[in-house]
XYZ file of C-alpha atoms in Angstrom:
374
model
C -0.055 -0.380 0.042
C 2.473 2.483 0.508
C 4.464 1.767 -2.274
C 1.579 2.241 -4.072
C 1.011 5.614 -2.726
C 4.525 6.702 -3.186
C 4.646 5.609 -6.649
C 1.220 7.671 -6.792
C 3.155 10.771 -5.681
C 5.674 10.488 -7.824
C 3.279 10.382 -11.207
C 2.050 13.443 -9.806
C 5.233 15.322 -9.290
C 6.245 14.001 -12.645
C 3.123 15.110 -14.379
C 2.893 18.471 -12.720
C 6.993 19.231 -14.174
C 5.807 18.172 -17.105
C 3.003 20.868 -17.692
C 4.988 23.591 -15.976
C 8.010 23.071 -18.689
C 5.148 22.785 -21.310
C 3.590 26.317 -20.198
C 7.329 27.635 -19.892
C 8.051 27.097 -23.567
C 4.551 28.618 -24.743
C 5.306 31.262 -23.118
C 8.591 31.510 -24.952
C 7.326 31.067 -28.096
C 5.020 33.162 -28.160
C 7.501 36.420 -27.031
C 9.477 35.027 -29.815
C 7.021 35.150 -32.138
C 5.913 38.903 -31.090
C 9.560 39.821 -32.312
C 9.857 38.261 -35.005
C 7.456 40.079 -36.644
C 5.211 36.930 -38.008
C 1.646 37.444 -39.232
C 0.946 36.897 -35.329
C 2.817 39.946 -34.159
C 1.395 41.901 -36.872
C -1.840 41.246 -35.913
C -1.103 41.813 -32.190
C 0.402 45.600 -33.332
C -2.444 46.348 -35.470
C -5.131 45.572 -32.070
C -3.240 47.657 -30.089
C -2.548 50.893 -32.277
C -6.816 50.718 -31.775
C -6.238 50.820 -28.446
C -3.355 53.684 -28.075
C -0.371 52.097 -29.824
C -0.935 55.033 -32.715
C 1.324 55.486 -35.475
C 1.680 58.040 -38.265
C 4.152 58.930 -41.093
C 3.815 61.239 -44.408
C 5.599 61.132 -47.706
C 7.142 64.308 -48.718
C 7.056 65.254 -52.564
C 10.256 65.678 -54.590
C 11.064 69.156 -52.449
C 12.626 66.909 -49.876
C 11.390 67.112 -45.320
C 14.383 69.688 -45.201
C 12.691 72.214 -48.275
C 12.761 74.747 -45.486
C 8.837 75.274 -47.371
C 5.621 73.171 -47.602
C 7.437 69.741 -46.464
C 8.767 71.182 -43.567
C 6.451 72.368 -42.144
C 4.465 69.206 -42.280
C 7.459 67.524 -40.435
C 7.288 70.288 -37.676
C 3.658 69.400 -37.288
C 4.426 65.489 -36.502
C 7.942 66.200 -34.784
C 5.202 68.534 -32.947
C 2.322 65.914 -32.524
C 4.829 62.720 -31.939
C 6.290 65.360 -28.935
C 2.873 66.032 -27.225
C 2.416 62.175 -26.948
C 5.827 60.778 -25.926
C 6.037 59.534 -29.095
C 9.905 59.321 -31.388
C 10.883 59.503 -35.014
C 10.688 56.063 -35.495
C 8.559 55.221 -32.740
C 5.289 56.403 -33.561
C 6.211 58.427 -36.130
C 8.310 59.287 -39.596
C 8.756 60.126 -42.869
C 9.278 58.786 -46.274
C 11.455 60.481 -48.547
C 10.755 61.039 -52.819
C 13.209 61.181 -54.629
C 10.801 61.481 -58.306
C 7.608 61.148 -58.603
C 8.336 57.112 -59.265
C 8.477 57.112 -55.501
C 5.211 58.196 -54.559
C 3.182 55.102 -54.539
C 6.199 52.456 -53.332
C 6.689 54.702 -50.104
C 3.107 54.836 -49.565
C 3.064 51.015 -50.326
C 5.892 50.632 -47.720
C 4.767 52.849 -45.223
C 1.075 50.355 -45.397
C 2.949 47.362 -45.034
C 4.825 48.806 -41.345
C 1.798 49.375 -39.914
C 1.173 53.165 -39.932
C -2.672 54.166 -39.048
C -2.761 57.425 -40.442
C -0.633 58.109 -43.515
C -0.004 61.869 -45.203
C 0.737 62.569 -48.634
C 2.299 66.029 -48.587
C 1.317 68.305 -51.840
C -1.582 67.946 -54.668
C 1.286 65.568 -56.735
C 0.505 62.728 -54.229
C -3.001 62.891 -55.356
C -2.855 60.490 -57.719
C -1.130 57.588 -56.116
C -2.703 58.364 -52.399
C -5.889 57.472 -54.596
C -4.715 54.367 -56.129
C -3.074 53.006 -52.288
C -6.058 53.717 -50.295
C -8.701 52.589 -52.338
C -6.390 48.975 -51.781
C -6.109 49.356 -48.502
C -9.320 50.478 -47.062
C -8.218 49.459 -43.127
C -5.761 52.549 -43.545
C -6.371 56.132 -42.855
C -4.631 58.573 -45.516
C -4.690 62.870 -45.861
C -3.758 64.414 -49.068
C -2.606 68.188 -48.337
C -3.287 70.720 -50.987
C -5.662 68.812 -52.768
C -9.016 66.663 -52.797
C -8.905 62.832 -53.272
C -11.777 60.353 -53.390
C -12.455 57.688 -50.393
C -14.189 56.917 -47.154
C -10.776 56.717 -45.543
C -8.909 60.037 -46.654
C -9.277 63.461 -45.539
C -8.601 66.339 -47.700
C -6.598 69.084 -46.075
C -6.706 72.423 -48.284
C -6.215 75.875 -47.265
C -7.100 79.655 -48.618
C -3.889 80.141 -50.260
C -5.307 83.072 -52.019
C -6.042 85.016 -49.041
C -2.891 84.925 -47.607
C -0.927 85.714 -50.833
C -3.868 88.649 -51.515
C -2.228 89.762 -47.916
C 1.224 89.539 -49.489
C 0.302 91.179 -52.437
C -0.579 94.165 -50.489
C 2.275 94.153 -48.630
C 4.737 93.936 -51.835
C 2.469 96.726 -52.880
C 3.320 99.364 -49.983
C 7.306 98.175 -49.996
C 8.208 98.587 -53.912
C 10.332 101.551 -54.731
C 9.778 100.456 -58.710
C 6.055 99.229 -59.435
C 7.224 96.042 -60.441
C 6.765 93.016 -58.750
C 7.802 89.560 -59.800
C 5.619 86.040 -58.859
C 7.523 83.363 -59.172
C 5.465 79.342 -59.213
C 6.876 76.175 -58.660
C 4.752 74.274 -61.516
C 1.800 75.958 -62.996
C -0.996 74.371 -61.704
C -4.631 74.969 -60.281
C -2.750 75.253 -56.875
C -0.395 77.812 -57.265
C -2.315 79.753 -59.626
C -4.390 79.998 -55.770
C -0.742 82.086 -54.968
C -1.164 83.753 -58.347
C -4.491 85.594 -58.402
C -4.721 86.456 -55.196
C -1.174 88.219 -54.966
C -1.619 89.699 -57.822
C -5.470 90.876 -56.481
C -3.446 91.914 -54.023
C -0.951 94.046 -55.415
C -3.674 96.018 -57.873
C -5.773 96.744 -55.140
C -3.461 98.873 -53.388
C -2.136 100.810 -56.655
C -3.309 99.245 -60.569
C -1.010 100.729 -61.794
C 1.852 98.132 -60.893
C 3.659 95.757 -63.184
C 3.653 91.808 -62.087
C 5.530 89.663 -63.886
C 4.440 86.132 -63.582
C 7.060 83.105 -64.220
C 6.940 79.229 -63.383
C 10.156 77.156 -62.805
C 7.635 73.488 -63.389
C 9.407 72.380 -60.117
C 9.824 72.383 -56.475
C 12.610 71.450 -56.475
C 15.017 73.349 -59.048
C 16.392 75.911 -57.029
C 19.421 76.393 -59.984
C 16.334 77.610 -62.081
C 14.593 80.095 -59.468
C 18.498 81.714 -59.016
C 18.093 82.453 -62.684
C 14.305 83.157 -62.886
C 15.881 85.292 -59.692
C 18.707 87.450 -61.609
C 16.705 87.850 -64.700
C 13.793 89.916 -62.640
C 15.730 91.891 -60.028
C 17.604 92.912 -63.493
C 14.550 94.556 -65.198
C 13.838 96.400 -62.086
C 11.343 94.333 -60.215
C 12.427 94.802 -56.723
C 10.031 92.493 -54.830
C 9.567 88.525 -55.840
C 6.695 86.463 -54.397
C 7.739 82.986 -54.313
C 5.347 80.171 -54.585
C 7.619 77.247 -55.157
C 9.075 75.174 -52.393
C 12.960 74.672 -52.401
C 13.467 76.239 -56.288
C 12.106 79.053 -53.240
C 15.859 79.055 -52.005
C 17.737 79.902 -55.670
C 15.044 83.481 -55.261
C 16.710 83.962 -52.114
C 20.492 83.083 -52.971
C 20.292 85.461 -55.519
C 18.520 88.124 -53.247
C 21.494 87.697 -50.684
C 24.127 88.307 -53.852
C 22.709 90.998 -55.522
C 22.857 92.114 -51.830
C 26.287 91.119 -51.128
C 27.401 93.422 -53.899
C 25.223 96.563 -53.716
C 24.379 96.901 -50.296
C 22.044 99.846 -51.400
C 19.988 98.226 -53.666
C 16.522 97.765 -52.341
C 15.736 93.893 -53.646
C 13.023 92.073 -51.021
C 11.995 88.065 -51.220
C 8.303 87.177 -50.009
C 8.612 83.518 -48.660
C 5.754 81.155 -48.543
C 4.798 78.001 -45.919
C 6.713 78.740 -43.219
C 7.903 82.009 -42.455
C 11.715 82.224 -43.607
C 12.983 84.853 -41.916
C 16.231 82.910 -42.263
C 16.316 82.606 -45.354
C 16.855 85.945 -46.030
C 20.181 87.298 -42.996
C 22.653 88.145 -44.892
C 25.284 89.837 -42.197
C 23.282 92.474 -40.046
C 20.566 93.230 -43.009
C 17.582 90.430 -44.013
C 15.771 90.417 -47.643
C 13.220 88.620 -46.423
C 10.142 91.177 -46.592
C 7.549 89.198 -45.438
C 6.239 85.406 -45.492
C 3.196 84.285 -46.600
C 2.721 81.888 -43.710
C 0.661 78.290 -44.035
C 0.156 76.630 -41.360
C 0.695 73.285 -42.723
C 2.005 72.117 -39.303
C -1.058 72.926 -37.626
C -3.145 71.306 -40.062
C -1.218 67.540 -40.160
C -1.021 67.883 -36.333
C -4.806 68.498 -36.301
C -5.777 65.879 -38.270
C -3.425 63.555 -36.438
C -4.792 64.373 -33.108
C -7.919 63.682 -34.442
C -7.118 60.148 -36.069
C -5.666 59.682 -32.821
C -9.153 60.385 -31.121
C -10.743 58.214 -33.314
C -12.147 60.976 -34.962
C -10.644 61.228 -38.562
C -11.931 63.150 -41.008
C -12.240 60.424 -43.648
C -14.195 60.953 -47.046
C -14.433 65.181 -45.622
C -12.003 68.406 -47.362
C -10.838 70.013 -44.229
C -10.294 73.616 -45.270
C -8.155 76.481 -43.163
C -8.384 79.793 -43.730
C -7.550 83.520 -42.035
C -10.354 83.034 -39.847
C -8.303 79.871 -38.137
C -5.283 82.018 -38.188
C -3.531 78.795 -40.514
C -3.078 81.648 -43.310
C -1.208 84.807 -42.190
C 1.778 87.297 -42.976
C 4.923 86.849 -41.099
C 5.984 90.539 -39.139
C 9.682 88.793 -38.486
C 11.064 91.512 -39.798
C 9.947 94.577 -37.906
C 12.112 97.130 -39.539
C 11.335 96.267 -43.157
C 7.317 95.295 -42.650
C 6.596 99.465 -41.890
C 3.681 100.360 -39.200
C 2.203 101.343 -42.457
C 2.674 98.193 -44.353
C 1.264 96.808 -41.311
C -1.874 98.642 -40.863
C -2.741 98.347 -44.101
C -2.342 94.648 -44.395
C -4.902 95.177 -41.181
C -7.390 96.532 -42.868
C -7.216 94.465 -46.220
C -7.317 91.199 -43.488
C -10.305 92.501 -41.789
C -12.359 93.407 -44.890
C -11.535 89.502 -46.095
C -12.431 88.044 -43.084
C -15.816 89.654 -43.082
C -16.548 88.895 -45.762
C -16.511 92.236 -47.969
C -13.957 91.311 -50.535
C -14.011 88.142 -52.251
C -10.498 87.131 -53.022
C -10.315 85.217 -56.389
C -8.671 81.984 -57.096
C -8.317 81.365 -60.247
C -7.007 83.422 -63.118
C -10.417 84.117 -64.892
C -11.750 84.906 -61.131
C -8.828 87.721 -60.925
C -10.213 88.817 -64.479
C -13.168 89.035 -63.094
C -11.845 91.527 -59.522
C -9.655 93.346 -61.387
C -12.061 94.597 -63.662
C -14.121 95.617 -60.756
C -11.330 98.496 -59.209
């Protein structure tokens, strides 16, 4: 009897040991599979994303994330969101750089495979790629900046650039000594035509006799061409150039600073775009940046990202930002150049626009009608 009980205890102990060993093996295998990134691990990450492990990324256009303009502003918005939520680059938010148009779809697909919850396409050039990829991945949210794309999982972010450009035109008209002003666009398109139309309307509203020369570089990443166009404009006694050309505009600043270096008494000014580009115009103790039409892409990107994280993503909607949202403004950083008279005039026109007393044209056709009413 004693031997039987002893044998029973031995069997129970042996069974319990095998059971515990099996449990330990199971836990180890589960941890390993989660780290290896197999299908089970990806599924778990997807579930966690909905419960708080939110992630967001953006695809730049060819201007690049350090274009000192549009893409950089968008990236700053993601960085601000990341900082507020305890994230770091590559751990919650990131970007993919596009060297050419061919990279757009490739970059979007790569970010989808990396399980980002929200993916931005920065710039209207990415609209076809966003539409295509968003249609293939309905469970991923996308946002396009500066264009409108179809899809319940796509938010379209637009701005009233023509309003801010109008105010830039007012500032330019008040600053010019030659009554000759230039506009340099990146790609001749509906979007950049909004900048052009608003700017010319603002100039002409102050002084209809001012000549405005319009040129397009047909690129947002051609600083060398921007410099050549600026050199030609300045040589024709144009003393203020407004650029809406992304990284191409870096060439405008370079040319203005070169001129100022060789002839400090010559007045040449640049009006920046998207970000406050005051730093780009610094040369010694002076600065050639008159002002900038600040388009708060960063605020829009941060806002839409927060909505997505909070479960309120505006999929299928067009979200528009303008003067009334403080998402469009005119920089006053160069206090010496932006005199009290210029600032006062800009504020007067701003109030007229916000109150609806002035309907700023956003197309060349609307511009013709507007100019005919002056």
